[in-house]
Amino acid sequence: MSQVKNFTKGFIKENPVFVLLLGMCPTLGTTTSAINGLGMGLATAFVLTMSNLVVSLVKSQIPDKVRIPSFIVIIATFVTIVELVMQAYVPALYEQLGIFIPLIVVNCIVLGRAEAFASSHTPWSSVIDGLGMGLGFAFALTILGSVRELLGSGAIFGFHMIKGNLMLAFVLAPGAFIALGYIIAVINRINKNA
Amino acid sequence: MASKKESSFINMVLTLFVVTAIAALALGAVYVVTKKPIELANKQKQEDAIKKVLPDFDTLKVMNLPDASGKDTLQFNVASKDGQLVGVAIKTYTDKGFGGRIDVMVGFYPNGSICNTAVLQMKETPGLGTNLEHKNSDFPNQFEGKNPATYKLKVKKDGGDVDAITAATISSRAFCDALQRAYDAFEKQKGKF
Amino acid sequence: MEYFVIIISAIFVSNIVLTQFLGICPFLGVSKNISTSIGMGAAVMFVMTLATMSTWLFQYYLLNPFGLGFMQTIVFILVIAALVQMVEIILKKVSPALYQALGVYLPLITTNCAVLGVAILTIQKQFNLIEGTVYAISTAIGFTLALVIFAGIREHLDLMEVPKGMRGVPIALVVAGILAMAFMGFTGLV
């Protein structure tokens, strides 16, 4: 597989959220606005890329039976680094995302890619895979965040587009499920035609 | 492709130990590096909030005093200018927000009127509950200059004087709760400034 | 009274799945029929309660005294992973019947973010050990409740004519949205 294809597959064809249906909790929980979705997506992308890199570097040194616990430690380390750095430099975003930052640890995408891809590929292609999947995740969260923010409060990234009474439900819990449901239906359609 | 390494008891324990040790070291390093900026960010935020909610002052005295129920302590920032008391900023909170706890800094004039408010921390719904902040809506403006002795800190739905944020009654109620807590504490501790 | 508030709010008002968005993966994955969702719910309750208790002890007797609060994430996930392993081994030896019932769900639980989520929330809400335990149990009840209701709806959904593009996950998400709307009715109860 060429590196370009390796990188772009995360966006539509194998998008972790829309197609593989992984990492649903942060997807639904943090996309109350486009900026929150993007922030969460980028934080996850960083963890995914770095842990993919480290896992593929050390894979031959780790005995098979303690593979998973070692991966978890590596992932948790990067998650904590993200936590500390965000707390220091973007405290407002850190507060908004709240508990979902430490929960990147249990995001199935991260461990899933470490196990399924990085543990059997070279460091270089693992980094590309991590970046592609991570940015694909960020892309999905930003889309969902924009849709919810636009329908719910008439803005995208805080810029007001529509005035008046909107469908408040979309910024609240029910809207998350419903908006994601319809987006997945549309993506299914696109992938089938392609 | 490297073949999978055999697992023996010793190398399993050793690997886990080494991985954890490196992780702990890396984290310790990042923690030390980010400790200062984190403290600074928190301090900056609090200082900005105090400046925003009080009239012009030159000296600030921080006191931790019990609130009206006596169960909890709140932080009082007593501000004066040229030796004259100009106001008190109280760091108050409520647990009744839509997203849980909300921390608010409230400034009072010496006579008990509200000078201004600033949200320090909240997890309210963006676009709704976040309207508690000045930069997002006019909602907090209505408290300026009001004295809670005559101005009922309750939303109109509950028989008070506060115009709630549309579709965010819970956040508005919680905000009033936080202000009331601060005002009660202010009244109780009045003599100590 | 305090416990009552914790219980009601954990089960209904801030239902872990429908308002907090934790544990969505098993919610969508294991909710095809009612009996498997009850099994999953029981396994989650078991692990969540044990995990919350043990992470609480780690937090207050290990991390806090040594000023290691920043190691919370890494310590908690390891404790939970180890706990799940241990429960699996012990259950296999002590109660094969229970293991048969819950066993298949256990490996899925390490990566169930609701478990780690509740452990962290318990610390954030500054609960004591008993409050934390009550909170964990009621959260698990809320999880099971959402799962069972959802499974019940999905069993009927299988018999319906759904537009082609919406079949499977999309329609399930829309149904979950409507269910979440129903749970919003509990807002402001406590």
Coordinates of C-alpha atoms in Angstrom, one line a residue:
Chain A
M1 CA 0.0 0.0 0.0
S2 CA 1.4 3.4 -0.9
Q3 CA 1.9 5.9 1.9
V4 CA -0.5 8.3 0.3
K5 CA -3.3 5.8 0.4
N6 CA -2.2 4.8 3.9
F7 CA -2.6 8.4 4.9
T8 CA -5.9 9.2 3.2
K9 CA -7.8 6.1 4.1
G10 CA -8.7 7.5 7.5
F11 CA -10.8 10.3 6.1
I12 CA -13.7 8.7 4.3
K13 CA -13.1 5.1 3.3
E14 CA -12.0 3.8 6.7
N15 CA -13.0 6.8 8.8
P16 CA -12.7 5.6 12.4
V17 CA -16.0 7.2 13.4
F18 CA -18.3 7.1 10.4
V19 CA -17.3 3.8 9.0
L20 CA -15.4 1.8 11.7
L21 CA -17.7 3.1 14.4
L22 CA -14.9 3.4 17.0
G23 CA -14.4 6.0 19.7
M24 CA -18.1 6.8 19.9
C25 CA -18.0 8.2 23.4
P26 CA -15.8 11.2 22.8
T27 CA -17.4 11.6 19.4
L28 CA -20.8 12.2 21.0
G29 CA -19.7 13.7 24.2
T30 CA -17.4 16.5 23.0
T31 CA -19.0 17.7 19.8
T32 CA -21.3 20.3 21.3
S33 CA -19.4 22.9 19.2
A34 CA -17.0 22.7 16.2
I35 CA -14.0 24.0 18.2
N36 CA -14.5 21.4 21.0
G37 CA -14.7 18.6 18.4
L38 CA -11.6 19.8 16.7
G39 CA -9.6 20.1 20.0
M40 CA -10.6 16.7 21.0
G41 CA -9.8 15.3 17.6
L42 CA -6.3 16.8 17.6
A43 CA -5.5 15.6 21.1
T44 CA -6.5 12.1 20.1
A45 CA -4.5 12.4 16.8
F46 CA -1.4 13.3 18.8
V47 CA -1.7 10.4 21.2
L48 CA -2.5 8.0 18.3
T49 CA 0.5 9.1 16.2
M50 CA 3.0 9.1 19.1
S51 CA 1.9 5.8 20.5
N52 CA 1.9 4.2 17.0
L53 CA 5.5 5.4 16.6
V54 CA 6.7 4.2 20.0
V55 CA 4.9 0.8 19.7
S56 CA 6.4 0.1 16.3
L57 CA 9.8 1.1 17.6
V58 CA 9.8 -1.2 20.7
K59 CA 7.6 -4.0 19.3
S60 CA 10.5 -6.5 18.8
Q61 CA 11.7 -6.0 22.4
I62 CA 8.4 -6.8 24.0
P63 CA 7.4 -10.4 24.9
D64 CA 4.1 -11.4 23.3
K65 CA 2.2 -12.0 26.5
V66 CA 2.7 -8.6 28.1
R67 CA 2.1 -6.8 24.8
I68 CA -1.2 -5.3 25.6
P69 CA -0.3 -4.1 29.1
S70 CA 2.9 -2.5 27.7
F71 CA 0.9 -0.8 25.0
I72 CA -1.6 0.5 27.5
V73 CA 1.2 2.0 29.6
I74 CA 2.7 3.7 26.5
I75 CA -0.7 5.1 25.5
A76 CA -1.5 6.3 29.0
T77 CA 1.8 8.1 29.2
F78 CA 1.0 10.1 26.1
V79 CA -2.5 10.8 27.3
T80 CA -1.1 12.2 30.5
I81 CA 1.3 14.4 28.6
V82 CA -1.5 15.8 26.5
E83 CA -3.5 16.4 29.7
L84 CA -0.7 18.3 31.4
V85 CA 0.2 20.3 28.3
M86 CA -3.5 21.3 27.6
Q87 CA -3.9 22.3 31.3
A88 CA -0.9 24.6 31.0
Y89 CA -1.5 26.2 27.6
V90 CA -5.2 25.9 26.7
P91 CA -7.0 25.7 30.1
A92 CA -10.4 26.8 28.8
L93 CA -10.5 24.0 26.2
Y94 CA -9.2 21.5 28.8
E95 CA -12.1 22.4 31.1
Q96 CA -14.7 22.0 28.4
L97 CA -13.5 18.6 27.3
G98 CA -13.1 17.6 30.9
I99 CA -13.2 13.9 31.6
F100 CA -12.9 12.9 27.9
I101 CA -9.2 13.8 27.9
P102 CA -8.1 11.1 30.3
L103 CA -10.6 8.8 28.6
I104 CA -8.5 8.9 25.4
V105 CA -6.7 6.0 27.1
V106 CA -9.7 3.7 26.5
N107 CA -10.6 5.0 23.1
C108 CA -10.7 1.8 21.1
I109 CA -9.1 3.6 18.1
V110 CA -5.8 4.1 19.9
L111 CA -5.3 0.6 21.2
G112 CA -6.8 -0.8 18.1
R113 CA -4.3 0.8 15.8
A114 CA -1.4 0.0 18.1
E115 CA -2.4 -3.6 18.1
A116 CA -3.6 -4.0 14.5
F117 CA -1.2 -1.8 12.6
A118 CA 1.8 -0.5 14.6
S119 CA 2.7 -3.9 16.1
S120 CA 3.4 -5.3 12.6
H121 CA 4.6 -2.4 10.5
T122 CA 7.6 -0.1 10.2
P123 CA 7.8 3.0 12.4
W124 CA 7.5 5.3 9.3
S125 CA 4.2 3.7 8.0
S126 CA 2.9 3.5 11.6
V127 CA 3.3 7.2 12.0
I128 CA 1.6 7.8 8.7
D129 CA -1.2 5.5 9.7
G130 CA -1.5 7.2 13.1
L131 CA -1.6 10.7 11.5
G132 CA -4.1 9.6 8.9
M133 CA -6.5 7.9 11.3
G134 CA -6.0 10.6 13.9
L135 CA -6.8 13.4 11.5
G136 CA -9.7 11.4 10.1
F137 CA -11.0 11.2 13.6
A138 CA -10.5 15.0 14.1
F139 CA -12.2 15.6 10.8
A140 CA -15.2 13.5 11.8
L141 CA -15.5 15.3 15.1
T142 CA -15.2 18.7 13.5
I143 CA -18.0 17.9 11.0
L144 CA -20.3 16.6 13.7
G145 CA -19.5 19.6 15.9
S146 CA -20.2 22.0 13.1
V147 CA -23.5 20.4 12.2
R148 CA -24.6 20.4 15.9
E149 CA -23.4 24.0 16.5
L150 CA -25.1 25.3 13.3
L151 CA -28.4 23.6 14.0
G152 CA -28.4 24.2 17.7
S153 CA -27.0 27.7 18.2
G154 CA -26.7 29.0 14.6
A155 CA -23.0 29.3 14.6
I156 CA -19.8 27.5 13.4
F157 CA -16.6 28.0 15.3
G158 CA -18.5 30.7 17.2
F159 CA -19.3 32.8 14.1
H160 CA -23.0 33.4 14.0
M161 CA -24.6 32.4 10.7
I162 CA -28.3 32.1 11.5
K163 CA -30.4 34.2 13.9
G164 CA -33.6 33.3 15.7
N165 CA -35.0 30.2 17.4
L166 CA -33.1 27.1 16.5
M167 CA -33.3 23.4 17.3
L168 CA -31.8 23.6 20.7
A169 CA -32.0 19.8 21.0
F170 CA -29.0 19.5 18.7
V171 CA -26.5 20.9 21.3
L172 CA -28.0 18.7 23.9
A173 CA -27.6 14.9 24.3
P174 CA -30.4 13.7 21.9
G175 CA -29.1 15.8 19.0
A176 CA -25.7 14.2 19.3
F177 CA -27.2 10.7 18.6
I178 CA -29.6 11.9 15.9
A179 CA -27.0 14.1 14.0
L180 CA -24.4 11.3 14.0
G181 CA -27.1 8.8 12.8
Y182 CA -27.9 10.9 9.8
I183 CA -24.3 11.6 8.9
I184 CA -23.4 7.9 9.0
A185 CA -26.3 7.2 6.7
V186 CA -25.0 9.8 4.2
I187 CA -21.4 8.4 4.4
N188 CA -22.8 4.9 3.8
R189 CA -24.4 6.2 0.7
I190 CA -21.2 7.9 -0.5
N191 CA -19.1 4.8 0.1
K192 CA -21.5 2.6 -1.7
N193 CA -21.4 4.8 -4.8
A194 CA -17.7 5.3 -4.9
Chain B
M1 CA 9.7 -8.3 9.9
A2 CA 11.0 -9.2 13.4
S3 CA 9.5 -12.4 14.8
K4 CA 7.5 -12.2 18.0
K5 CA 9.7 -12.5 21.1
E6 CA 9.3 -15.5 23.3
S7 CA 7.7 -14.9 26.7
S8 CA 9.5 -16.0 29.7
F9 CA 8.7 -15.0 33.2
I10 CA 11.8 -13.0 33.6
N11 CA 11.6 -11.0 30.4
M12 CA 7.9 -10.3 31.0
V13 CA 8.5 -8.8 34.4
L14 CA 11.6 -7.0 33.2
T15 CA 9.8 -5.5 30.2
L16 CA 6.8 -4.3 32.2
F17 CA 9.2 -2.9 34.8
V18 CA 11.3 -1.0 32.2
V19 CA 8.3 0.3 30.3
T20 CA 6.6 1.6 33.4
A21 CA 9.9 3.1 34.7
I22 CA 10.5 5.0 31.4
A23 CA 6.8 6.1 31.4
A24 CA 7.1 7.4 34.9
L25 CA 10.3 9.2 34.2
A26 CA 8.9 10.8 31.0
L27 CA 5.7 11.9 32.9
G28 CA 7.8 13.3 35.8
A29 CA 9.8 15.4 33.4
V30 CA 6.7 16.7 31.6
Y31 CA 5.1 17.4 35.0
V32 CA 8.0 19.4 36.2
V33 CA 8.1 21.4 32.9
T34 CA 4.3 22.2 32.9
K35 CA 3.9 22.8 36.6
K36 CA 4.8 26.4 36.4
P37 CA 2.7 27.3 33.4
I38 CA -0.3 25.5 34.9
E39 CA 0.0 27.4 38.2
L40 CA 0.6 30.6 36.2
A41 CA -2.5 30.0 34.0
N42 CA -4.7 29.4 37.1
K43 CA -3.3 32.4 38.9
Q44 CA -3.6 34.7 35.9
K45 CA -7.2 33.7 35.4
Q46 CA -8.1 34.4 39.0
E47 CA -6.2 37.7 39.0
D48 CA -8.0 38.8 35.8
A49 CA -11.3 37.8 37.3
I50 CA -10.7 39.8 40.5
K51 CA -9.7 42.9 38.5
K52 CA -12.8 42.5 36.4
V53 CA -15.3 42.3 39.2
L54 CA -14.0 45.1 41.4
P55 CA -13.6 48.8 41.0
D56 CA -10.1 50.2 40.7
F57 CA -7.9 49.2 43.7
D58 CA -4.2 49.2 44.8
T59 CA -4.0 46.7 47.6
L60 CA -5.5 43.3 47.9
K61 CA -5.8 41.1 51.0
V62 CA -6.8 37.4 50.7
M63 CA -8.8 35.8 53.5
N64 CA -10.4 32.4 53.8
L65 CA -13.6 32.7 55.8
P66 CA -16.5 30.4 56.5
D67 CA -19.7 30.9 54.5
A68 CA -23.2 31.6 56.0
S69 CA -23.9 27.9 56.8
G70 CA -20.4 27.6 58.5
K71 CA -19.9 24.3 56.6
D72 CA -17.6 25.6 53.9
T73 CA -15.0 28.3 53.5
L74 CA -14.9 30.8 50.7
Q75 CA -12.0 32.9 49.5
F76 CA -12.5 36.6 50.2
N77 CA -10.3 39.1 48.2
V78 CA -10.6 42.4 50.1
A79 CA -9.6 45.3 47.9
S80 CA -8.8 48.8 49.1
K81 CA -7.5 52.0 47.5
D82 CA -5.5 54.6 49.5
G83 CA -6.4 52.7 52.7
Q84 CA -10.1 52.9 51.9
L85 CA -12.2 49.7 51.4
V86 CA -13.5 49.7 47.8
G87 CA -14.9 46.2 47.5
V88 CA -14.7 42.5 48.1
A89 CA -14.3 39.8 45.5
I90 CA -15.6 36.4 46.7
K91 CA -14.8 33.2 45.0
T92 CA -18.1 31.3 45.2
Y93 CA -19.5 28.1 43.6
T94 CA -22.6 26.1 43.0
D95 CA -23.1 22.4 42.4
K96 CA -26.5 22.9 40.7
G97 CA -25.2 23.6 37.2
F98 CA -26.4 21.6 34.2
G99 CA -22.9 20.2 33.9
G100 CA -22.2 20.1 37.6
R101 CA -20.0 22.6 39.5
I102 CA -19.6 26.2 38.5
D103 CA -17.0 28.5 40.1
V104 CA -17.8 32.2 40.0
M105 CA -16.0 35.3 41.2
V106 CA -18.4 38.0 42.5
G107 CA -17.4 41.5 43.4
F108 CA -19.3 43.4 46.0
Y109 CA -19.2 47.1 46.8
P110 CA -18.8 47.8 50.6
N111 CA -22.6 48.4 50.8
G112 CA -23.3 44.9 49.5
S113 CA -24.3 45.8 45.9
I114 CA -22.9 43.6 43.2
C115 CA -20.2 45.2 41.2
N116 CA -19.6 42.6 38.6
T117 CA -19.3 38.8 38.1
A118 CA -16.9 36.5 36.3
V119 CA -17.2 32.7 35.6
L120 CA -14.0 31.0 36.6
Q121 CA -14.9 27.5 35.6
M122 CA -18.0 25.7 34.2
K123 CA -19.0 22.7 32.1
E124 CA -22.3 24.1 30.9
T125 CA -23.7 23.4 27.4
P126 CA -22.0 25.6 24.8
G127 CA -24.4 28.1 23.3
L128 CA -26.8 27.8 26.2
G129 CA -25.4 27.6 29.7
T130 CA -22.2 29.3 28.5
N131 CA -24.2 32.5 28.2
L132 CA -23.4 33.1 31.9
E133 CA -20.2 34.7 30.6
H134 CA -20.0 38.3 29.6
K135 CA -18.4 37.6 26.3
N136 CA -21.3 35.4 25.2
S137 CA -24.4 37.3 26.2
D138 CA -26.0 40.2 28.1
F139 CA -27.3 37.9 30.9
P140 CA -24.6 38.8 33.5
N141 CA -25.1 42.5 32.9
Q142 CA -28.4 42.6 34.8
F143 CA -26.7 41.9 38.1
E144 CA -24.4 45.0 38.0
G145 CA -25.2 47.5 40.7
K146 CA -28.0 45.4 42.2
N147 CA -28.2 44.9 45.9
P148 CA -29.3 41.4 46.8
A149 CA -31.0 42.8 50.0
T150 CA -33.8 44.2 47.7
Y151 CA -33.1 42.4 44.5
K152 CA -34.3 38.8 44.7
L153 CA -31.6 36.5 43.4
K154 CA -34.0 34.0 41.8
V155 CA -35.2 33.6 38.2
K156 CA -38.6 35.1 37.4
K157 CA -40.1 31.7 37.0
D158 CA -39.3 31.1 40.7
G159 CA -40.7 34.5 41.8
G160 CA -37.4 36.4 41.7
D161 CA -36.1 39.3 39.7
V162 CA -33.6 37.6 37.4
D163 CA -34.3 37.2 33.7
A164 CA -33.2 33.6 33.0
I165 CA -31.3 32.7 29.8
T166 CA -33.7 31.3 27.3
A167 CA -33.7 27.5 27.4
A168 CA -31.0 27.5 30.1
T169 CA -33.1 27.9 33.3
I170 CA -31.0 25.4 35.2
S171 CA -27.8 27.3 34.5
S172 CA -29.4 30.6 35.4
R173 CA -30.8 29.1 38.6
A174 CA -27.3 27.7 39.5
F175 CA -25.7 31.1 38.8
C176 CA -28.2 32.8 41.2
D177 CA -27.4 30.1 43.8
A178 CA -23.7 30.9 43.6
L179 CA -24.3 34.6 43.9
Q180 CA -26.7 34.1 46.9
R181 CA -24.0 32.0 48.6
A182 CA -21.5 34.8 48.1
Y183 CA -23.9 37.5 49.3
D184 CA -24.9 35.5 52.5
A185 CA -21.2 35.0 53.3
F186 CA -20.5 38.7 52.6
E187 CA -23.2 39.8 55.0
K188 CA -22.1 37.4 57.7
Q189 CA -18.4 38.4 57.5
K190 CA -19.0 42.1 56.9
G191 CA -17.3 43.2 60.1
K192 CA -14.0 41.5 59.4
F193 CA -12.8 43.5 56.4
Chain C
M1 CA -31.1 11.5 51.9
E2 CA -27.7 12.3 50.3
Y3 CA -27.5 8.7 49.1
F4 CA -31.0 8.9 47.6
V5 CA -29.9 12.0 45.6
I6 CA -26.8 10.2 44.3
I7 CA -28.8 7.1 43.3
I8 CA -31.6 9.0 41.5
S9 CA -29.2 11.3 39.7
A10 CA -26.9 8.5 38.6
I11 CA -29.7 6.3 37.3
F12 CA -32.0 8.8 35.7
V13 CA -30.9 12.5 35.7
S14 CA -27.4 12.0 34.5
N15 CA -27.7 8.6 33.0
I16 CA -24.2 7.5 32.1
V17 CA -25.0 6.4 28.6
L18 CA -27.8 8.8 27.5
T19 CA -26.5 12.1 29.0
Q20 CA -22.9 11.6 29.8
F21 CA -22.0 9.6 26.6
L22 CA -19.9 7.0 28.4
G23 CA -20.0 3.3 27.5
I24 CA -21.5 3.9 24.0
C25 CA -19.6 1.1 22.4
P26 CA -21.2 -1.7 24.4
F27 CA -24.5 0.2 24.3
L28 CA -24.5 0.0 20.5
G29 CA -22.7 -3.3 20.2
V30 CA -24.3 -5.6 22.8
S31 CA -27.8 -4.4 22.7
K32 CA -29.2 -6.6 20.0
N33 CA -31.4 -8.6 22.5
I34 CA -32.5 -8.3 26.0
S35 CA -30.8 -11.3 27.6
T36 CA -27.3 -10.4 26.5
S37 CA -27.8 -6.8 27.6
I38 CA -28.7 -8.0 31.1
G39 CA -25.6 -10.1 31.2
M40 CA -23.5 -7.2 30.1
G41 CA -25.1 -5.0 32.6
A42 CA -24.4 -7.4 35.4
A43 CA -20.7 -7.8 34.4
V44 CA -20.3 -4.0 34.2
M45 CA -21.9 -3.6 37.6
F46 CA -19.5 -6.1 39.1
V47 CA -16.4 -4.6 37.6
M48 CA -17.4 -1.0 38.0
T49 CA -18.1 -1.3 41.7
L50 CA -14.8 -3.1 42.4
A51 CA -12.9 -0.8 40.2
T52 CA -14.3 2.4 41.8
M53 CA -13.5 1.1 45.2
S54 CA -9.9 0.0 44.4
T55 CA -9.0 3.2 42.4
W56 CA -10.4 5.2 45.3
L57 CA -8.1 3.5 47.7
F58 CA -5.2 4.0 45.3
Q59 CA -6.0 7.7 44.9
Y60 CA -6.2 8.5 48.6
Y61 CA -3.6 6.2 50.0
L62 CA -1.0 6.2 47.2
L63 CA -1.3 9.1 44.8
N64 CA -2.4 11.9 47.1
P65 CA 0.1 11.3 49.9
F66 CA 3.0 11.3 47.5
G67 CA 1.8 14.2 45.3
L68 CA 1.5 11.9 42.3
G69 CA -1.9 13.2 41.2
F70 CA -0.7 13.5 37.6
M71 CA -0.2 9.8 37.4
Q72 CA -3.9 9.2 37.9
T73 CA -4.8 8.1 34.4
I74 CA -2.0 5.6 34.0
V75 CA -2.5 4.1 37.5
F76 CA -6.3 3.8 37.1
I77 CA -6.2 2.1 33.8
L78 CA -3.6 -0.4 35.0
V79 CA -5.6 -1.1 38.2
I80 CA -8.7 -1.7 36.1
A81 CA -7.0 -3.9 33.6
A82 CA -5.4 -6.0 36.3
L83 CA -8.7 -6.1 38.2
V84 CA -10.6 -7.5 35.1
Q85 CA -7.9 -10.1 34.7
M86 CA -8.1 -11.1 38.3
V87 CA -11.9 -11.2 38.3
E88 CA -11.7 -13.5 35.3
I89 CA -9.3 -15.9 36.9
I90 CA -11.0 -16.0 40.2
L91 CA -14.5 -16.4 38.7
K92 CA -13.3 -19.3 36.6
K93 CA -12.1 -21.1 39.7
V94 CA -14.7 -20.2 42.2
S95 CA -17.9 -20.0 40.3
P96 CA -17.9 -21.6 36.9
A97 CA -21.6 -20.9 36.5
L98 CA -21.2 -17.2 37.0
Y99 CA -18.1 -17.3 34.8
Q100 CA -20.2 -18.9 32.0
A101 CA -22.7 -16.1 32.3
L102 CA -20.4 -13.1 32.5
G103 CA -17.1 -14.4 31.1
V104 CA -17.6 -13.4 27.5
Y105 CA -18.3 -9.8 28.5
L106 CA -15.3 -9.4 30.8
P107 CA -12.5 -8.7 28.2
L108 CA -14.7 -6.1 26.6
I109 CA -14.9 -4.2 29.9
T110 CA -11.3 -3.0 30.2
T111 CA -11.9 -0.7 27.2
N112 CA -15.4 0.3 28.4
C113 CA -14.8 3.9 29.1
A114 CA -17.7 4.0 31.6
V115 CA -15.6 2.1 34.1
L116 CA -12.6 4.4 34.0
G117 CA -15.0 7.3 33.6
V118 CA -16.9 6.5 36.8
A119 CA -13.6 5.9 38.7
I120 CA -12.4 9.4 37.7
L121 CA -15.7 11.1 38.3
T122 CA -15.9 9.6 41.8
I123 CA -12.6 11.4 42.6
Q124 CA -13.6 14.6 40.8
K125 CA -16.9 14.7 42.8
Q126 CA -14.9 14.2 46.0
F127 CA -17.1 11.4 47.1
N128 CA -16.0 9.3 50.1
L129 CA -15.6 5.6 49.8
I130 CA -19.2 4.7 50.6
E131 CA -20.6 7.5 48.4
G132 CA -18.3 6.4 45.6
T133 CA -19.5 2.8 45.9
V134 CA -23.1 3.8 45.9
Y135 CA -22.5 6.0 42.9
A136 CA -20.8 3.2 41.0
I137 CA -23.6 0.7 41.7
S138 CA -26.3 3.2 40.7
T139 CA -24.4 4.3 37.6
A140 CA -24.2 0.6 36.6
I141 CA -27.9 0.2 37.2
G142 CA -28.5 3.3 34.9
F143 CA -26.3 1.7 32.3
T144 CA -28.2 -1.6 32.5
L145 CA -31.5 0.2 32.3
A146 CA -30.5 2.2 29.2
L147 CA -29.1 -1.0 27.6
V148 CA -32.2 -3.1 28.3
I149 CA -34.7 -0.5 27.1
F150 CA -32.6 0.0 24.0
A151 CA -32.4 -3.7 23.3
G152 CA -36.2 -4.0 23.7
I153 CA -36.7 -1.3 21.1
R154 CA -34.1 -2.8 18.8
E155 CA -35.8 -6.2 18.9
H156 CA -38.9 -4.6 17.5
L157 CA -36.9 -2.5 15.1
D158 CA -35.6 -5.6 13.3
L159 CA -39.2 -6.3 12.2
M160 CA -39.7 -2.8 10.7
E161 CA -39.2 -1.5 7.2
V162 CA -36.4 0.9 7.5
P163 CA -35.1 2.9 4.5
K164 CA -32.0 1.3 3.0
G165 CA -29.4 3.9 4.0
M166 CA -30.7 4.1 7.5
R167 CA -30.5 0.4 8.3
G168 CA -28.3 -0.8 11.1
V169 CA -26.3 1.8 13.1
P170 CA -27.9 5.0 11.7
I171 CA -31.4 4.1 12.8
A172 CA -30.1 2.7 16.1
L173 CA -28.5 6.1 16.8
V174 CA -31.6 8.0 15.9
V175 CA -33.6 5.7 18.3
A176 CA -31.0 6.4 21.0
G177 CA -31.5 10.1 20.4
I178 CA -35.2 9.8 21.0
L179 CA -34.5 7.7 24.1
A180 CA -32.1 10.4 25.3
M181 CA -34.8 13.0 24.8
A182 CA -37.1 11.0 27.0
F183 CA -34.4 10.9 29.7
M184 CA -34.1 14.6 29.5
G185 CA -37.4 14.8 31.1
F186 CA -35.7 13.9 34.4
T187 CA -33.6 17.0 34.3
G188 CA -34.0 19.2 37.3
L189 CA -35.5 16.3 39.4
V190 CA -32.8 16.6 42.0

